[in-house]
Amino acid sequence: MNKRVISRMIFFLMGLGLVLGTKARAAEAEQTPAPAEKTITRIEVTDTAMEIPYGSKFDESDIFLLVYYSDNTTKTVHPDKPVKVDTSVLGSQTISVQYQDVSTQYTVTVVPRQVTGVRMQGGTANSMKVGWNELEEAERYEIYVSTKKEGEFILLTDTEKTEYTFKDLEVGEILYIKVRAVAEDVVGEYSDIAPVAPKPGKVSRVWATAAVKTKITLAWQEVKGATGYVIYYRLSTKSDYTYAGSTTDLSYKVTGLKTGKDYYFTVYAYGADISNQGDPSPAVLYGTAPAIPVISQLKGGDKRVKVYWNKATGAQKYYIYVSTKASSGFKLAGTVSILDARIFAKDGLTQKKKYYVKVVSVRTVSGMELTSASDVKSAKTKKASKTSTAAKYYKSKKKFKKSAAYKKYKAFRKKISYSKSFILPGMKNTNVGGFNAKRMVPQSLAFAGNYLLISAYDYSKAQESVIYIMNKKTRQYISCIVLPHKGHVGGMAYDGTNLWLAYGKKMQSIKYSVILSAANKKKQFTEIYRFASVCAAMDTVSYITYYKGKIWAGAYNEKVQKYMYGYSILNKSGAPSLQKTHQILMPNRTQGAAVTKDGKLIISRSCQTKSGKSGFISQLVTYKPSWNFSSAVIKKNKKKKTVKMPPMNEGIAISGSYLYVVYESPAFSECKAPVDRVTAFKLSKVS
């Protein structure tokens, strides 16, 4: 048999097998029955409210159906046809619910809504009115009561009103109530449980047990029947109280207060609920502690330490404590009033020994002393030299005549009265409160009683400014006053009672008695920490003079003219104040001014250390103003005379028939013509 025949036979047999297999499977299929179709056998409402509140929303989405199938399976669904319930009608309603053409009946009852807002509305020591929110569908309300919150509630009464008054309550008694609405023989859900108690008594006494910068702890006497207390506070400068908090204890810490402030506090007792408050306690005044003072500097001087600190908000005074140990042994060294500068010096210490200092801010409110302490700082004492009294450059008249100032300035040379001049003290060293200052800068002059006063500031800004006291007759140095600041004190003037000092845009006054006391004691220095007054000025004060019962003060400016203002002195013998009355337009670069008895105005003008520098000038200029005090503006008129001076002439003052000029040149090495004296000139020669 050939290959082609064999192949045909194979293909035939394969095709025959496929046909026979297909017929066999078809026959088998005809013999297996088809599965039964899955059908719903019944539906029932499940997990759906039987009672619904009046006026609420209720539709098919609120109904759950449990569907049973013929194969014994179940499924939870919502009805697939709309369901309508009229919730504006109280009572039962039977509705038909349907899912895939299978339906069932469901009865729902519309009941009054839950009563809300059950609360105590006010009462007395043995009664309490309770109220709740009205329900339009309610015909009456049932009140249930229990002596325990989790106890059994029994029906007390019903009422058509939305309130009920409990009477004959006892102090400390607490009842618990719940209310439900009734209408059309159906009842609503019970309200939340609410407590009922009589109005508690008044807290009779409140006091503070502790106070710090932002917190005050209060305590009070117990009130019988109270279950808690509510605390309120207000700033002493305000009228409205702020809620602080509540507690069931007999004390409470009020937080979030402002440092160094006074507050009023009041406490209410409450019974059963915070809304049921008794009458307020008497308001009590307490305060927070002052801010913590910060020591800005502590330095050791001649058998003393001197401490400086920043203002602490709310402080009424400061205690200064000193010890030889860092953490113990502190003893009170002194008390500083808030009216004084924040500077304190402790004297009588051992030389070359380390001391530790802390500053405590203090305020007292309602008898309670409140304090805050600074960090501790230390300093070591060290010796200081006396204030020098010898001339810095020219120890004799002979040497003075060889000075550049004397040789170069012809008018100065011809007009100076050497015998009336004063050697400037402190130019080599000034003992500034027990500390050495090697570069004091002289600024202004004033004659007061038997003394010439010379102001100076420390160029290095390490020490305070001073006023040197000189004997006017002997021209000898006596002592110095140490001021409580480092200002330039560019001007001084004496009004017969007060010495006025320039200080920025203010003028400070010192009583003459302070100067007299310092001169009489003849100690190395006298420190002052308080001025008789501090008065605002119209402009920065660079120089001051006194004329016709008025203080005259003006500002220095290198480029433009500035006014010198006249001020009337009020309350001269007390804490004097100033009232601006007049003004005179002055030349630029004015450093000092003085007025003669016949009304001539002498002006000291200077700028720079030597000629050749921009704006350099050094001269005395005389004017004869029109002193018309009925006019606010005084006319200076044209200059009468000009006298060239050595550089850096500053303040000037008149005593008798002489004009005196002070120079700041001894403090500046670059000045080639320094003058280490307060030089005197016959008025007739310079004016």
XYZ file of C-alpha atoms in Angstrom:
687
model
C 0.000 0.000 0.000
C 1.426 3.291 -0.974
C 1.926 6.286 1.346
C -0.891 8.383 -0.170
C -3.503 5.687 0.551
C -2.272 5.290 4.110
C -2.600 9.054 4.781
C -6.145 9.157 3.494
C -7.130 6.311 5.790
C -5.659 8.134 8.831
C -7.557 11.367 8.119
C -10.793 9.395 7.661
C -10.461 7.597 10.979
C -9.692 10.894 12.815
C -12.749 12.597 11.380
C -14.909 9.622 12.277
C -13.715 9.855 15.914
C -14.580 13.568 16.203
C -18.091 12.964 14.918
C -18.717 10.040 17.239
C -17.383 12.074 20.282
C -19.663 15.016 19.592
C -22.727 12.820 19.308
C -21.836 11.072 22.563
C -21.573 14.339 24.484
C -24.847 15.619 23.060
C -26.560 12.451 24.149
C -25.121 12.819 27.652
C -26.382 16.452 27.857
C -29.869 15.404 26.932
C -29.908 13.007 29.862
C -28.814 15.847 32.707
C -31.794 18.065 34.012
C -31.399 21.977 34.097
C -30.923 23.652 37.583
C -34.048 25.192 39.274
C -34.453 29.068 39.053
C -33.628 31.054 42.351
C -36.751 32.859 43.630
C -37.799 35.039 46.603
C -39.901 33.092 49.011
C -40.689 35.941 51.444
C -39.475 39.291 52.863
C -39.646 40.750 56.359
C -38.777 44.112 57.954
C -35.729 43.889 60.191
C -33.554 46.266 62.268
C -35.932 49.150 61.569
C -37.384 51.561 64.096
C -40.901 50.778 65.183
C -41.314 54.283 66.587
C -40.163 57.397 64.825
C -40.088 60.967 66.153
C -42.697 63.447 65.101
C -41.716 65.526 62.084
C -38.654 63.476 61.275
C -37.605 62.144 57.886
C -38.618 58.518 57.229
C -38.598 56.778 53.834
C -37.454 53.567 52.139
C -33.817 54.354 52.924
C -34.634 54.019 56.649
C -36.241 50.558 56.203
C -34.227 47.346 56.053
C -35.663 44.150 54.523
C -34.396 40.641 55.040
C -35.009 38.738 51.772
C -35.339 34.924 51.861
C -34.571 32.956 48.651
C -35.656 29.582 47.475
C -32.109 28.269 47.806
C -32.189 29.083 51.559
C -29.963 32.134 51.183
C -30.803 35.628 52.517
C -29.875 39.211 51.768
C -30.542 42.583 53.505
C -31.819 45.342 51.214
C -33.921 48.515 51.177
C -37.375 48.516 49.563
C -37.096 49.180 45.823
C -40.368 51.054 45.727
C -41.042 54.431 47.407
C -42.409 54.339 50.944
C -44.402 57.226 52.372
C -44.897 57.857 56.098
C -46.642 61.015 57.293
C -44.568 61.973 60.372
C -46.720 65.029 61.011
C -49.444 62.735 62.348
C -48.984 61.020 65.689
C -49.983 57.409 66.101
C -49.604 54.149 64.197
C -49.470 53.840 60.417
C -49.395 50.567 58.465
C -47.470 50.731 55.250
C -46.709 48.330 52.464
C -43.086 47.744 51.570
C -42.010 45.971 48.397
C -38.950 44.386 46.873
C -39.019 42.798 43.399
C -42.806 42.446 43.364
C -42.834 40.808 46.799
C -44.451 42.933 49.529
C -45.152 42.878 53.243
C -46.951 45.048 55.783
C -45.107 47.155 58.349
C -46.584 49.193 61.180
C -44.712 52.263 62.407
C -45.764 54.582 65.234
C -45.085 58.330 65.120
C -44.350 59.493 68.661
C -43.448 62.859 70.206
C -39.849 63.885 69.866
C -37.363 63.489 72.703
C -37.564 66.300 75.241
C -34.369 68.403 75.216
C -32.884 71.209 77.235
C -33.842 69.982 80.681
C -32.128 72.433 83.006
C -32.337 74.210 86.307
C -33.649 77.746 85.811
C -33.224 79.254 89.250
C -34.223 78.619 92.752
C -33.709 79.212 96.435
C -32.042 77.421 99.310
C -34.949 74.896 99.362
C -36.504 74.989 95.902
C -35.543 74.818 92.241
C -37.455 75.483 89.045
C -36.670 73.140 86.191
C -37.514 73.891 82.580
C -37.170 72.277 79.149
C -37.722 73.082 75.501
C -41.320 73.080 74.279
C -42.550 70.475 71.739
C -45.479 71.524 69.551
C -46.825 67.960 69.337
C -46.818 67.368 73.091
C -50.068 67.513 75.050
C -48.313 67.111 78.364
C -45.007 66.072 79.885
C -44.273 63.306 82.363
C -41.584 63.922 84.971
C -39.718 60.959 86.391
C -37.451 61.241 89.405
C -34.758 59.234 91.189
C -32.366 59.827 94.060
C -29.573 58.186 92.093
C -28.459 58.835 88.576
C -28.289 55.130 87.834
C -31.215 54.273 90.100
C -34.866 53.455 89.451
C -36.949 56.358 88.145
C -40.568 56.696 89.166
C -43.247 58.942 87.747
C -43.534 62.052 89.905
C -46.169 64.001 88.007
C -47.184 65.287 84.631
C -47.772 68.820 83.458
C -48.907 70.732 80.424
C -46.258 73.382 81.099
C -42.600 73.276 80.150
C -41.417 73.826 83.686
C -41.808 72.431 87.134
C -40.723 73.700 90.576
C -39.322 71.285 93.096
C -40.057 72.417 96.626
C -38.971 71.467 100.118
C -35.515 70.486 98.956
C -32.826 70.131 101.565
C -29.318 71.624 101.452
C -27.050 69.110 99.762
C -29.943 67.076 98.346
C -29.638 66.106 94.681
C -32.446 64.569 92.646
C -32.195 63.251 89.114
C -34.984 63.706 86.628
C -35.920 62.803 83.093
C -38.888 64.071 81.117
C -40.867 62.680 78.199
C -43.631 64.092 76.052
C -47.086 62.478 75.817
C -49.718 62.951 73.071
C -52.475 60.858 71.423
C -51.735 58.029 73.850
C -48.189 57.781 72.571
C -45.046 58.809 74.406
C -41.733 60.064 73.264
C -38.227 59.072 74.273
C -36.971 60.093 77.706
C -34.822 63.173 77.898
C -31.242 62.982 79.063
C -30.983 62.728 82.840
C -30.546 66.092 84.559
C -29.692 66.855 88.195
C -31.820 69.040 90.453
C -30.556 70.684 93.641
C -31.382 73.799 95.641
C -29.345 76.944 95.058
C -26.126 76.689 97.087
C -24.977 79.273 99.607
C -22.463 82.057 99.106
C -18.713 81.532 99.389
C -17.923 83.704 102.395
C -14.145 84.048 102.147
C -11.501 83.727 99.425
C -7.749 84.146 99.814
C -4.548 83.564 97.843
C -2.085 80.903 98.943
C 0.565 81.449 96.278
C 1.371 83.808 93.431
C 4.031 83.806 90.738
C 4.484 85.805 87.529
C 1.450 84.434 85.636
C -0.382 82.269 88.174
C -2.282 82.778 91.410
C -3.546 79.953 93.596
C -6.794 80.709 95.419
C -8.477 78.938 98.314
C -11.880 79.396 99.936
C -14.137 78.170 102.679
C -16.386 75.213 101.960
C -20.069 75.845 101.269
C -22.474 73.224 102.602
C -24.326 71.475 99.834
C -21.992 72.699 97.086
C -20.780 70.100 94.634
C -18.271 72.414 92.963
C -17.018 75.945 92.536
C -16.597 78.357 89.630
C -13.812 80.969 89.570
C -13.809 84.303 87.737
C -11.217 87.104 87.555
C -10.664 90.551 86.085
C -7.834 93.036 85.838
C -8.156 95.752 88.459
C -8.390 98.268 85.604
C -11.260 96.419 83.879
C -14.907 95.867 84.791
C -15.756 92.592 83.035
C -14.920 89.258 84.621
C -13.328 86.360 82.755
C -14.132 82.704 83.427
C -11.059 81.003 84.896
C -12.382 77.500 85.466
C -14.265 75.203 87.826
C -13.278 72.615 90.389
C -14.717 70.310 93.005
C -11.793 71.116 95.332
C -11.430 74.024 97.745
C -8.548 75.601 95.817
C -7.755 76.483 92.231
C -4.721 77.727 90.322
C -5.634 80.552 87.944
C -3.195 80.613 85.019
C -2.570 82.784 81.985
C -2.347 86.035 83.965
C -0.108 88.970 83.148
C 3.097 89.543 85.054
C 3.072 92.204 87.734
C -0.644 93.007 87.517
C -3.468 93.320 90.059
C -6.591 91.188 89.686
C -9.938 90.849 91.383
C -11.223 87.323 91.968
C -14.660 85.987 92.876
C -15.837 82.417 93.489
C -19.323 80.903 93.132
C -20.471 77.639 94.689
C -22.662 75.460 92.469
C -25.000 72.602 93.267
C -25.378 69.496 91.090
C -24.627 71.401 87.884
C -22.332 74.312 87.051
C -25.343 76.317 85.886
C -26.825 76.266 89.386
C -24.575 78.865 90.996
C -25.042 80.659 94.276
C -24.297 84.309 94.896
C -20.708 85.485 94.226
C -18.164 85.701 97.005
C -16.854 89.134 97.930
C -14.292 90.158 95.290
C -10.714 89.942 96.559
C -7.688 91.769 95.184
C -4.452 89.895 94.601
C -1.589 90.316 92.194
C 0.916 88.343 90.197
C 4.593 88.468 91.049
C 6.705 91.037 89.211
C 8.910 90.077 86.309
C 12.335 88.638 87.008
C 14.946 91.405 87.122
C 17.947 90.913 84.851
C 21.316 92.100 86.113
C 22.869 94.054 83.261
C 26.177 94.666 85.015
C 27.969 93.904 88.248
C 31.363 95.428 88.828
C 33.815 95.377 91.689
C 35.229 98.667 92.916
C 37.093 100.065 95.876
C 35.790 97.957 98.806
C 32.408 97.817 97.090
C 30.409 96.144 94.388
C 27.959 98.008 92.194
C 25.032 96.302 90.516
C 22.844 97.505 87.648
C 19.654 95.805 86.471
C 16.821 96.193 83.994
C 13.308 97.210 84.941
C 11.105 94.345 86.106
C 7.469 94.833 85.103
C 5.212 95.240 88.112
C 7.992 95.791 90.650
C 7.294 98.277 93.442
C 10.799 97.992 94.862
C 13.894 95.805 94.739
C 15.831 93.881 97.375
C 19.572 93.489 96.878
C 21.244 90.438 98.396
C 24.999 89.898 98.734
C 27.015 86.833 99.727
C 30.552 85.520 99.640
C 29.182 82.209 98.336
C 27.514 81.442 95.029
C 24.474 79.558 96.321
C 24.051 80.333 100.015
C 24.592 82.880 102.740
C 22.827 85.760 100.997
C 21.968 88.697 103.225
C 19.823 91.706 102.472
C 22.167 94.562 101.577
C 19.581 97.204 100.747
C 16.238 98.174 99.244
C 15.818 100.296 96.118
C 12.622 102.211 95.387
C 11.210 102.263 91.874
C 11.589 106.052 92.061
C 15.354 105.597 92.171
C 17.696 104.519 89.412
C 18.196 100.772 89.200
C 21.687 100.967 90.648
C 22.932 99.832 94.025
C 26.363 99.855 95.635
C 27.344 97.742 98.626
C 30.163 99.332 100.618
C 32.497 98.169 103.369
C 33.662 95.032 101.605
C 37.040 93.354 101.721
C 39.472 94.355 99.015
C 40.357 91.821 96.298
C 37.554 89.444 97.291
C 34.810 87.968 95.133
C 31.197 88.729 96.049
C 27.961 87.311 94.716
C 24.870 89.432 94.151
C 21.247 88.845 93.223
C 18.394 91.296 92.742
C 14.829 90.499 93.790
C 11.867 92.406 92.393
C 9.098 92.963 94.925
C 5.461 93.985 94.921
C 2.888 93.764 97.690
C -0.816 93.251 97.016
C -3.392 92.780 99.784
C -0.648 92.130 102.294
C 1.030 89.418 100.231
C 4.634 90.122 99.258
C 5.363 88.792 95.781
C 8.948 88.348 94.603
C 11.015 87.216 91.636
C 14.786 86.733 91.854
C 17.451 87.362 89.248
C 20.306 85.040 88.418
C 23.352 85.395 90.638
C 26.400 87.272 89.345
C 29.803 87.843 90.880
C 32.518 90.507 90.894
C 35.811 91.043 92.660
C 36.647 94.224 94.553
C 39.712 96.264 93.596
C 41.306 99.516 94.663
C 40.572 102.826 92.934
C 42.635 106.011 92.954
C 41.550 109.423 94.135
C 40.309 112.061 91.745
C 43.285 113.955 90.380
C 43.471 117.669 91.127
C 46.682 118.607 89.333
C 46.584 120.141 85.876
C 46.830 117.560 83.131
C 49.254 119.505 80.939
C 50.392 122.793 82.441
C 51.344 122.719 86.096
C 52.246 126.393 86.318
C 51.452 129.704 84.737
C 54.856 129.640 83.081
C 54.128 126.329 81.395
C 50.628 127.420 80.489
C 52.045 130.429 78.654
C 54.089 128.042 76.564
C 50.980 126.117 75.484
C 49.789 126.111 71.876
C 46.463 127.560 72.965
C 48.127 130.523 74.661
C 50.600 131.193 71.842
C 48.376 130.648 68.819
C 45.167 132.406 69.867
C 46.011 136.061 70.292
C 42.624 137.261 71.568
C 42.544 134.397 74.057
C 46.024 135.299 75.267
C 45.184 138.965 75.731
C 41.843 138.528 77.450
C 42.389 135.541 79.785
C 42.597 136.156 83.529
C 44.907 133.363 84.688
C 44.478 134.146 88.378
C 40.702 133.638 88.135
C 40.932 130.397 86.168
C 40.293 126.938 87.644
C 42.420 123.845 87.067
C 40.181 121.108 85.683
C 40.045 118.215 88.174
C 39.755 114.569 87.171
C 41.531 114.836 83.828
C 44.148 112.278 84.836
C 41.760 110.158 86.867
C 38.309 110.536 88.356
C 37.091 108.334 91.173
C 33.570 107.655 89.895
C 31.920 105.937 92.806
C 34.939 103.768 93.607
C 35.928 103.102 89.994
C 38.668 104.738 87.917
C 37.819 106.799 84.842
C 40.866 107.962 82.879
C 39.166 109.910 80.127
C 36.459 112.191 81.446
C 35.181 114.794 78.999
C 34.283 118.220 80.498
C 31.032 119.683 79.171
C 29.302 122.492 81.047
C 29.559 125.000 83.871
C 27.267 126.496 86.489
C 27.842 128.642 89.574
C 25.705 127.681 92.570
C 26.167 129.375 95.936
C 29.847 129.209 96.867
C 30.667 126.623 94.247
C 31.624 126.229 90.624
C 30.133 123.070 89.167
C 31.666 121.302 86.163
C 29.962 118.391 84.407
C 31.845 115.611 82.624
C 31.097 112.236 81.048
C 33.236 109.140 80.617
C 34.373 108.867 77.002
C 34.661 105.074 77.345
C 31.080 104.894 78.698
C 32.295 102.576 81.446
C 31.451 104.896 84.351
C 28.694 107.343 85.198
C 28.818 111.057 84.500
C 29.899 113.383 87.286
C 29.647 116.934 88.539
C 32.909 118.245 89.994
C 32.418 120.637 92.932
C 34.962 123.471 93.115
C 35.326 126.127 95.817
C 34.498 129.350 93.987
C 36.738 131.444 96.235
C 39.820 129.218 96.565
C 39.309 127.526 93.186
C 40.157 124.203 94.829
C 38.508 120.851 94.099
C 36.225 119.595 96.900
C 34.358 116.481 95.741
C 32.170 115.164 92.945
C 28.590 114.051 92.538
C 28.113 110.778 90.651
C 24.972 110.831 88.526
C 22.803 107.756 87.937
C 23.485 107.709 84.195
C 26.183 108.178 81.552
C 24.681 111.177 79.733
C 26.842 113.969 78.338
C 25.277 116.628 80.585
C 26.102 119.232 77.932
C 24.294 121.957 79.863
C 23.810 123.064 83.470
C 22.111 126.065 85.059
C 21.271 127.100 88.622
C 17.984 128.895 89.346
C 18.734 129.727 92.988
C 17.039 126.555 94.262
C 17.617 123.833 91.685
C 20.467 122.773 89.462
C 19.167 121.878 85.993
C 20.977 119.286 83.854
C 20.674 118.470 80.159
C 19.736 114.868 79.418
C 18.687 114.125 75.844
C 15.261 115.686 75.245
C 14.774 116.146 78.971
C 16.042 118.322 81.781
C 16.716 116.883 85.214
C 16.724 118.926 88.407
C 18.759 118.490 91.595
C 18.110 120.430 94.775
C 20.917 122.741 95.865
C 20.835 120.994 99.249
C 22.309 117.899 97.575
C 25.269 119.919 96.315
C 25.731 121.638 99.653
C 25.668 118.312 101.515
C 28.244 116.767 99.185
C 30.506 119.796 99.532
C 30.265 119.784 103.321
C 30.950 116.058 103.669
C 34.032 116.324 101.442
C 33.979 112.629 100.663
C 35.600 111.327 97.498
C 32.186 111.166 95.901
C 28.463 111.375 96.575
C 26.153 109.204 94.517
C 22.603 110.254 93.729
C 19.953 107.895 92.416
C 16.938 110.172 92.127
C 16.272 113.640 90.697
C 13.888 116.196 92.128
C 12.135 116.141 88.756
C 12.605 115.205 85.125
C 10.972 117.533 82.578
C 10.431 117.150 78.859
C 12.051 119.722 76.573
C 11.081 121.044 73.150
C 14.250 119.636 71.557
C 17.451 117.831 72.453
C 19.132 119.868 75.173
C 22.802 120.669 74.541
C 23.222 123.766 76.715
C 21.291 125.572 79.468
C 21.435 129.002 81.086
C 19.297 130.986 83.534
C 18.032 134.512 82.955
C 15.137 136.627 84.248
C 13.607 133.803 86.259
C 13.563 131.427 83.300
C 15.527 128.404 82.171
C 16.829 128.759 78.627
C 17.827 125.589 76.796
C 18.839 124.851 73.216
C 20.097 122.133 70.888
C 23.436 121.783 69.118
C 23.441 121.230 65.363
C 26.458 121.429 63.091
C 24.550 122.457 59.963
C 21.414 124.404 60.829
C 20.238 127.015 63.296
C 18.188 125.741 66.219
C 15.990 127.477 68.771
C 16.877 128.165 72.345
C 13.628 127.907 74.316
C 12.694 129.827 77.419
C 10.813 127.976 80.173
C 8.981 129.280 83.209
C 9.760 127.326 86.387
C 6.710 126.033 88.262
C 6.758 124.696 91.823
C 10.346 125.759 92.198
C 10.702 124.734 95.823
C 9.075 121.323 95.343
C 9.342 118.981 92.375
C 9.823 121.725 89.779
C 8.358 121.593 86.298
C 8.906 123.686 83.188
C 6.514 125.461 80.849
C 7.734 126.742 77.492
C 7.164 130.487 77.010
C 9.719 131.929 74.551
C 12.202 131.054 71.831
C 15.306 132.595 70.262
C 16.859 131.396 67.001
C 20.495 130.550 67.713
C 23.465 130.029 65.379
C 24.534 126.516 64.467
C 27.312 124.814 66.444
C 26.255 126.474 69.695
C 27.773 124.727 72.719
C 26.927 127.130 75.537
C 25.118 130.351 76.374
C 25.111 132.955 79.140
C 23.368 136.309 79.627
C 24.933 139.310 81.363
C 23.063 141.532 83.807
C 22.608 144.155 81.103
C 21.050 141.585 78.730
C 23.957 140.708 76.468
C 23.799 137.136 75.158
C 27.200 135.443 74.934
C 27.356 132.246 72.895
C 30.096 129.611 72.872
C 30.425 128.074 69.414
C 32.769 125.219 68.563
C 33.169 122.193 66.328
C 36.048 119.789 65.648
C 39.438 119.395 67.342
C 41.510 121.570 65.007
C 41.321 123.915 62.071
C 41.189 122.351 58.652
C 38.503 119.888 59.638
C 35.050 120.278 58.144
C 32.901 122.691 60.117
C 35.714 123.782 62.427
C 34.895 126.780 64.603
C 35.940 127.976 68.071
C 34.700 131.379 69.198
C 32.651 133.437 71.609
C 29.967 135.582 69.992
C 28.024 138.388 71.691
C 24.528 139.616 70.796
C 22.184 142.161 72.341
C 18.690 140.619 71.974
C 15.448 142.553 72.256
C 14.168 141.014 75.478
C 10.501 141.670 74.801
C 8.869 139.098 77.050
C 5.389 140.018 75.853
C 6.307 138.291 72.594
C 6.865 134.549 72.311
C 9.707 135.116 69.854
C 12.774 136.985 71.111
C 14.926 138.610 68.442
C 18.632 137.924 68.803
C 19.609 140.876 66.577
C 22.990 141.290 64.947
C 26.190 140.065 66.567
C 28.137 142.662 68.522
C 31.446 140.961 69.011
C 33.385 137.809 68.134
C 36.389 136.457 70.062
C 38.397 133.534 68.678
C 39.054 130.771 71.191
C 41.159 127.620 71.350
C 39.328 124.609 69.946
C 36.618 122.638 71.711
C 35.253 125.408 73.932
C 32.046 124.089 75.508
C 29.893 125.439 78.323
C 30.130 128.978 79.682
C 28.898 130.657 82.858
C 29.030 134.116 84.410
C 30.016 134.927 87.986
C 30.269 138.577 88.972
C 32.113 140.466 86.275
C 33.768 137.394 84.744
C 32.872 134.885 82.072
C 34.148 131.335 82.519
C 34.704 128.841 79.704
C 35.318 125.091 79.931
C 36.953 122.956 77.213
C 36.622 119.306 76.341
C 40.019 119.295 74.620
C 41.917 117.619 77.520
C 40.119 114.377 76.641
C 41.209 114.405 72.981
C 44.873 113.776 72.177
C 44.334 114.815 68.552
C 43.615 118.365 69.706
C 46.931 120.233 69.400
C 45.863 123.202 71.513
C 44.237 121.699 74.630
C 43.215 123.847 77.563
C 43.249 122.057 80.924
C 41.533 124.882 82.790
C 38.245 126.637 83.158
C 39.467 129.949 81.833
C 38.189 133.291 83.136
C 37.690 136.470 81.106
C 36.667 139.936 82.162
C 33.181 140.397 80.745
C 34.052 143.810 79.431
C 36.790 142.256 77.271
C 34.685 139.561 75.591
C 31.229 141.113 75.361
